[in-house]
Amino acid sequence: MIYLIRCIYTIILLTISIYIDANLFGQSISSLGTGEIVELESVQSSVTGTLVVSSMERDSNSKTKVLIHRSTDNGFSWDFVDSIVPLMGGSEVPDPVITSDDSGNFYIANMRVNNGIPPSLTTVDIEVYKSSDDGQNWVLAGIPHINNSIADYPQIIAKGDGELFLVYSYLTGFPLIDDAILTFKKSTDGGSTWTAGIEIDADSLRSIGADFSWFANDTLLISAGNRDSSLIHCYASSDLGDTWNEIQTFTIPNGETSHLAKPISNPLYSYYGVISHKPHSENTPIAYHSEINGISKSQIIDFGAYAQGYITDDGIIHLVYNKRENGVFTIRYLYSNDAGVTFSSPISIYTGTFVDSEFGEYQSLIYGNDGLFYLTFCDWSDNSAAKTLTFPPLITTSVKKASVNNLQVFPNPTSGVFRVKLPNHQQKVKIRIIDFKGNIVEESIVAQNDQT
């Protein structure tokens, strides 16, 4: 069976289908035109498809502000639309995160540092900004935490029309931390008013790096690390945050403490995972934690930074992370098609000469309405500028999986014709070639026992 391809492709043989390593033939990448970005997050409107990114830019004086960018053409170009800047006496506006509700409204939650003299009088608030016109204009909607010690690492998630859910660590004592209480609040009016804080686990007063995801039946998941132990705590709420139950604890395999913990789930599936790593680090163990059929497992995936994950509707787990090694910066991608029991070898989807890094806590991986991944990241090969890398899932399961150990592709790579040779098979097999935009270049059915 012969396929004519016009560009130089290297073929990745994953299942009985054939897929192409996007990194080797120029996947779509665009710049947001920023300076040095420490961390960022993106979201896509389910109503209009507009992409919006909130990023934390650090200037030469170590002052930070929030930049807001918007794209209406699937990330090919970006417009700067607004910023959230420090006020008089404030040193930073860090940790911006973004979400969108089912009605198409966008929301940003960020920290606001209010410097105190002496430093023990410093406070950190949480602000929420809203855009009701598809990300074009932004207003301050509310301040869910104000003038009360330190609110750290806010994360926000939304549903419905203006239903917002917020989690953060409430720190007492500064600069020395006495307690770090995992705190949950919610709003039903687009961020204008907020419930009183709920201590999710009063016995765990040393929380760090909590994050959200949606599970089956409108269940909210929160996972969090611990400042003093190697435990990862997982909590669930089936009543939209009114009550919480601890459903699982994992242990970081190498015994590290203070991991950020990001839950990865999909409402279509009964399993979930948590990816964890140290914050503000360039080379830290990245751990993946999961519970499948009552069996708990934690494994070190690799060493790197900024790990993110996603479970697509076909049940496959996709992970990405930054890697610096021998003067080279790469973004690596790997997947699991067995609910996180095993993972593929990492695939480099972006590579450049390392220049500079800003050590933050998170980047952003979202699955677009068009079936492509959008990874908005800090490019360490370009002074940590913000960019968006668009690529297709590099694996898709067939209805029935088959062994492909004896598949042959030759010549590989090629700038013209290549051949695919299949082993003996006892059923019809579909061969599919997909380009970096997710388009099917070629698709054919191979009859039973057809050899070439």
XYZ file of C-alpha atoms in Angstrom:
452
model
C 0.000 0.000 0.000
C 1.695 3.249 -1.155
C 1.041 6.754 0.152
C 2.359 9.901 -1.542
C 3.372 12.542 1.007
C 4.769 15.910 -0.082
C 6.726 16.850 3.079
C 9.387 15.032 5.060
C 7.545 13.028 7.711
C 8.749 10.686 10.381
C 6.093 8.120 11.199
C 5.165 7.139 14.722
C 3.558 3.672 14.884
C 1.406 3.593 17.975
C -1.555 1.312 17.336
C -2.748 -0.361 14.171
C -3.283 3.191 12.945
C -0.343 5.347 11.827
C 0.383 8.754 13.298
C 2.951 11.424 12.617
C 5.342 13.060 15.101
C 4.227 16.694 14.848
C 7.551 18.079 16.089
C 9.413 16.844 13.025
C 7.384 18.597 10.376
C 6.648 22.047 11.794
C 3.525 22.092 13.930
C 1.671 25.371 14.336
C 3.268 27.805 16.781
C 2.514 31.452 17.493
C 3.914 34.091 19.834
C 1.864 36.287 22.136
C 4.546 39.006 21.914
C 5.325 39.154 25.622
C 8.432 39.677 27.703
C 9.563 37.166 30.327
C 6.562 35.150 31.505
C 6.680 33.294 34.808
C 3.413 31.369 34.497
C 0.209 31.499 32.506
C -3.107 29.814 31.829
C -5.471 29.680 28.865
C -9.099 28.782 28.247
C -11.414 28.497 25.256
C -15.003 29.687 25.192
C -17.391 26.821 24.546
C -19.770 29.361 22.982
C -17.567 31.284 20.521
C -14.333 29.297 20.404
C -12.317 32.387 21.400
C -9.062 31.646 23.221
C -7.938 33.894 26.097
C -4.629 33.740 27.982
C -3.765 35.360 31.305
C -0.030 35.520 31.968
C 2.289 36.792 34.684
C 5.000 39.027 33.187
C 8.068 39.938 35.246
C 10.057 43.074 34.431
C 13.740 43.860 35.051
C 12.908 45.149 38.552
C 11.188 41.875 39.490
C 7.806 43.573 39.388
C 4.981 41.447 38.008
C 1.730 42.262 36.260
C -0.983 40.290 34.485
C -1.271 40.423 30.702
C -4.466 39.373 28.905
C -4.316 38.177 25.286
C -7.118 37.028 23.004
C -7.293 34.966 19.801
C -10.304 34.486 17.542
C -8.491 32.386 14.909
C -7.572 29.251 16.858
C -4.322 30.662 18.207
C -2.747 31.671 14.894
C -2.636 35.318 16.003
C -3.042 37.081 19.334
C -4.227 40.528 20.409
C -3.194 42.160 23.668
C -6.424 43.416 25.242
C -5.730 44.464 28.849
C -3.451 44.239 31.883
C -3.781 44.117 35.661
C -0.978 46.152 37.222
C 0.453 46.757 40.709
C -1.003 49.648 42.675
C 1.059 52.129 44.690
C 3.160 50.163 47.182
C 2.240 46.796 45.727
C 5.170 44.747 44.499
C 3.373 42.076 42.498
C 0.167 40.932 40.832
C 1.043 37.229 40.541
C -0.591 33.874 39.858
C -3.267 34.698 37.249
C -5.578 31.811 36.370
C -8.509 31.879 33.963
C -11.773 30.061 33.356
C -14.937 30.382 31.275
C -18.507 29.478 32.167
C -21.085 27.745 29.968
C -22.528 31.121 28.904
C -19.220 32.312 27.455
C -18.152 34.701 30.222
C -14.446 34.739 31.090
C -13.004 35.135 34.592
C -9.471 35.726 35.883
C -8.435 35.185 39.493
C -5.119 36.656 40.627
C -3.248 37.547 43.785
C -2.707 41.170 44.847
C 0.345 41.756 47.075
C 0.081 44.617 49.564
C 3.537 45.229 51.025
C 3.709 45.801 54.738
C 6.304 47.475 56.956
C 7.514 45.422 58.720
C 7.079 42.471 56.302
C 4.924 40.652 58.866
C 2.165 43.170 58.011
C 2.131 42.169 54.333
C -1.200 40.905 53.060
C -2.142 39.134 49.836
C -5.676 39.438 48.462
C -7.445 37.525 45.693
C -9.211 39.495 42.982
C -11.589 38.201 40.301
C -11.988 40.023 36.978
C -14.756 39.331 34.478
C -15.322 39.775 30.750
C -18.858 39.421 29.431
C -18.013 40.407 25.833
C -15.918 37.432 24.710
C -12.708 38.543 26.405
C -12.475 42.040 24.926
C -13.094 44.181 28.028
C -12.457 43.382 31.681
C -13.813 44.725 34.968
C -13.145 43.889 38.603
C -16.036 41.626 39.623
C -15.179 41.007 43.262
C -12.520 40.347 45.889
C -13.181 36.965 47.531
C -10.233 37.324 49.932
C -9.160 40.750 51.235
C -6.988 42.204 54.000
C -6.621 38.916 55.861
C -3.066 37.597 56.004
C -1.959 35.670 52.887
C -4.026 33.964 50.165
C -1.726 31.727 48.116
C -2.015 29.896 44.771
C -5.665 30.575 43.834
C -7.331 28.275 41.300
C -10.744 28.929 39.749
C -13.235 26.835 37.790
C -16.705 27.661 36.434
C -19.960 26.228 35.132
C -23.461 27.418 34.260
C -23.904 31.176 34.060
C -21.619 32.822 36.605
C -21.159 29.864 38.953
C -17.562 30.127 40.167
C -15.532 27.887 42.468
C -12.281 28.998 44.092
C -9.656 27.113 46.078
C -6.498 28.491 47.707
C -4.212 28.107 50.707
C -4.885 30.556 53.548
C -1.522 31.263 55.162
C -1.128 32.642 58.648
C 2.232 34.133 59.573
C 4.598 35.889 57.175
C 7.344 35.485 56.140
C 7.346 32.382 58.360
C 4.224 30.311 57.759
C 2.334 29.034 60.796
C -0.579 27.299 59.049
C -1.608 26.828 55.409
C -5.309 26.000 55.410
C -6.939 24.583 52.270
C -9.872 26.944 51.701
C -12.832 26.780 49.310
C -15.265 29.559 48.311
C -17.922 29.873 45.621
C -19.989 32.528 43.886
C -23.284 32.219 42.028
C -23.381 35.780 40.638
C -20.297 35.994 38.461
C -17.867 36.771 41.257
C -19.626 39.745 42.858
C -20.293 37.977 46.154
C -18.660 34.931 47.710
C -19.538 32.438 50.408
C -17.561 32.265 53.612
C -14.492 30.093 53.350
C -14.807 26.362 53.976
C -11.801 24.609 55.484
C -11.727 21.513 53.328
C -9.585 19.532 55.769
C -9.006 21.210 59.115
C -6.552 18.488 60.139
C -4.278 19.254 57.184
C -2.954 22.720 57.957
C 0.053 22.661 55.657
C -1.532 22.620 52.194
C 0.212 23.771 49.039
C -0.630 23.927 45.343
C -4.265 22.806 45.279
C -6.124 22.623 41.968
C -9.554 21.683 40.523
C -11.086 19.444 37.896
C -14.556 18.152 36.995
C -15.369 14.498 37.546
C -18.459 12.434 36.688
C -21.944 13.608 37.770
C -20.876 17.233 38.345
C -18.455 16.116 41.037
C -15.656 18.542 41.865
C -12.192 17.151 42.538
C -9.444 18.953 44.442
C -5.933 17.662 44.925
C -3.309 19.340 47.108
C 0.222 18.783 48.281
C 1.616 19.122 51.783
C 4.432 21.423 52.903
C 5.767 18.976 55.475
C 5.116 15.542 54.041
C 5.229 13.580 50.777
C 1.457 13.082 50.776
C -0.907 14.186 48.015
C -4.476 14.659 49.300
C -7.542 14.234 47.067
C -11.006 15.537 47.950
C -14.398 15.293 46.222
C -17.661 17.186 46.468
C -20.905 15.980 44.893
C -22.892 19.062 46.008
C -20.895 21.776 44.233
C -18.605 22.447 47.145
C -20.960 22.586 50.122
C -19.337 19.505 51.643
C -16.020 17.774 50.952
C -14.701 14.284 51.603
C -11.131 13.068 51.377
C -11.224 10.181 48.905
C -7.552 9.258 48.529
C -4.009 10.029 49.585
C -0.938 9.277 47.503
C 2.715 9.290 48.426
C 5.362 10.950 46.261
C 7.725 8.071 45.410
C 11.021 9.791 46.257
C 9.722 11.296 49.489
C 9.738 14.933 48.365
C 7.489 17.432 50.130
C 5.719 20.566 48.898
C 4.476 19.321 45.528
C 1.862 21.181 43.534
C -0.935 18.725 42.749
C -3.050 18.986 39.583
C -6.033 16.619 39.221
C -6.692 15.167 35.767
C -10.159 13.776 35.074
C -12.947 13.554 32.518
C -16.678 13.383 33.400
C -17.053 10.403 31.029
C -14.732 8.151 33.054
C -14.618 6.773 36.588
C -10.837 7.061 36.954
C -8.705 10.123 37.560
C -5.084 10.996 38.105
C -2.965 13.648 39.766
C 0.248 15.056 38.352
C 2.571 16.640 40.899
C 5.915 18.435 40.998
C 7.801 21.101 42.925
C 6.951 24.754 42.218
C 9.546 27.301 41.074
C 11.929 24.576 39.967
C 13.554 23.784 36.655
C 14.412 20.142 37.231
C 12.135 18.364 39.690
C 10.667 14.842 39.763
C 7.298 14.797 37.997
C 5.026 12.204 39.595
C 1.768 10.729 38.323
C -0.660 9.344 40.903
C -3.721 7.246 40.143
C -6.257 4.854 41.634
C -7.684 2.195 39.353
C -10.065 -0.494 40.620
C -9.046 0.241 44.193
C -5.324 -0.011 43.480
C -3.302 3.109 44.235
C -0.160 3.838 42.227
C 2.407 6.652 42.162
C 5.233 6.766 39.644
C 7.984 9.191 38.605
C 7.406 10.112 34.952
C 10.560 12.155 34.392
C 12.444 15.176 35.709
C 11.299 18.573 34.472
C 8.894 21.429 35.188
C 5.453 22.876 34.421
C 3.769 19.477 33.953
C 0.169 19.565 32.724
C -2.304 16.837 31.776
C -5.603 16.140 30.055
C -7.936 13.165 29.575
C -9.623 13.282 26.167
C -13.073 11.831 25.511
C -11.511 8.605 24.209
C -10.101 8.007 27.704
C -6.442 8.591 26.825
C -4.307 10.529 29.302
C -2.015 13.128 27.726
C 0.858 14.777 29.641
C 3.289 17.545 28.684
C 6.179 19.175 30.553
C 9.277 21.335 30.123
C 12.730 19.744 30.058
C 16.214 21.275 30.114
C 19.055 18.912 29.373
C 22.612 19.521 28.081
C 21.856 23.073 26.990
C 18.716 22.051 25.084
C 15.141 23.006 25.951
C 12.362 20.635 24.924
C 8.689 20.199 25.559
C 7.896 16.550 25.970
C 4.640 14.711 25.449
C 3.591 11.253 26.565
C 0.344 9.359 26.861
C -1.360 6.447 28.572
C -4.125 4.381 27.012
C -4.594 2.157 30.077
C -5.891 4.774 32.545
C -2.427 5.663 33.822
C -1.065 2.218 34.606
C 1.708 2.674 32.028
C 2.910 5.579 29.886
C 4.581 5.820 26.522
C 8.148 6.998 26.121
C 8.329 10.816 25.981
C 8.141 12.442 22.531
C 9.764 15.851 21.950
C 7.176 18.161 20.402
C 9.240 21.373 20.638
C 13.010 21.854 20.778
C 15.361 24.834 20.994
C 18.657 25.972 22.459
C 18.184 26.879 26.114
C 18.529 30.620 26.797
C 16.742 31.530 30.030
C 14.002 30.247 32.297
C 11.518 31.801 34.684
C 10.634 29.264 37.356
C 6.883 29.343 37.835
C 4.187 26.893 38.851
C 2.004 26.167 35.846
C 1.514 26.499 32.100
C -1.613 25.513 30.182
C -2.764 22.543 28.121
C -6.307 22.651 26.751
C -8.139 20.483 24.245
C -9.726 22.734 21.662
C -13.159 22.597 20.102
C -11.421 21.523 16.871
C -9.872 18.376 18.375
C -6.373 19.860 18.679
C -4.271 20.522 21.751
C -3.300 24.101 22.581
C -0.234 24.310 24.791
C 0.489 27.867 25.891
C 3.952 27.833 27.408
C 6.989 29.844 28.526
C 9.621 29.352 25.829
C 12.957 28.823 27.560
C 14.679 29.028 24.182
C 13.336 32.594 23.741
C 13.800 34.317 27.123
C 10.631 32.710 28.518
C 8.317 34.516 26.086
C 4.731 33.232 25.940
C 3.866 31.101 22.908
C 1.124 28.713 21.856
C 1.936 25.353 20.310
C -0.934 23.633 18.475
C -0.734 19.907 17.806
C -3.015 16.888 17.450
C -3.187 14.054 19.965
C -0.322 11.795 18.941
C -2.313 8.644 19.635
C -5.908 7.628 18.934
C -7.245 4.244 19.888
C -8.956 1.980 17.387
C -12.160 0.147 18.203
C -10.089 -2.952 18.707
C -6.376 -2.719 19.450
C -3.852 -4.982 17.809
C -0.140 -5.676 18.114
C 1.971 -3.689 15.658
C 5.413 -4.879 16.695
C 6.204 -6.043 13.147
C 4.956 -3.022 11.273
C 7.500 -1.636 8.805
C 7.607 1.823 7.249
C 10.211 2.502 4.571
C 11.905 4.688 3.649
C 11.568 6.626 6.891
C 11.958 9.605 6.822
C 10.998 10.345 3.256
C 10.353 13.340 1.038
C 8.184 11.376 -1.368
C 6.645 7.900 -1.562
C 6.834 5.540 1.406
C 5.513 2.022 1.991
C 3.795 0.453 4.992
C 4.189 -3.284 5.489
C 1.884 -5.074 7.902
C 2.407 -8.417 9.605
C -0.065 -11.248 9.041
C -3.424 -10.255 10.405
C -6.722 -12.065 10.694
C -9.065 -9.135 10.282
C -9.528 -5.947 8.330
C -7.196 -3.189 9.481
C -7.577 0.558 9.007
C -4.477 2.595 8.173
C -4.903 6.293 8.876
C -2.417 9.132 8.397
C -3.188 12.417 10.163
C -1.418 15.745 9.652
C -0.578 18.256 12.380
C -3.925 20.051 11.989
C -5.805 16.854 12.682
C -6.842 16.394 9.064
C -6.930 12.869 7.657
C -4.398 12.823 4.817
C -5.063 9.231 3.823
C -7.260 6.428 5.104
C -7.516 2.906 3.704
C -8.773 -0.508 4.716
C -6.325 -3.407 4.402
C -7.981 -6.731 3.702
C -7.345 -9.857 5.770
C -3.770 -11.193 5.374
C -2.811 -8.538 2.823
C 0.939 -8.158 3.284
C 1.797 -4.772 1.756
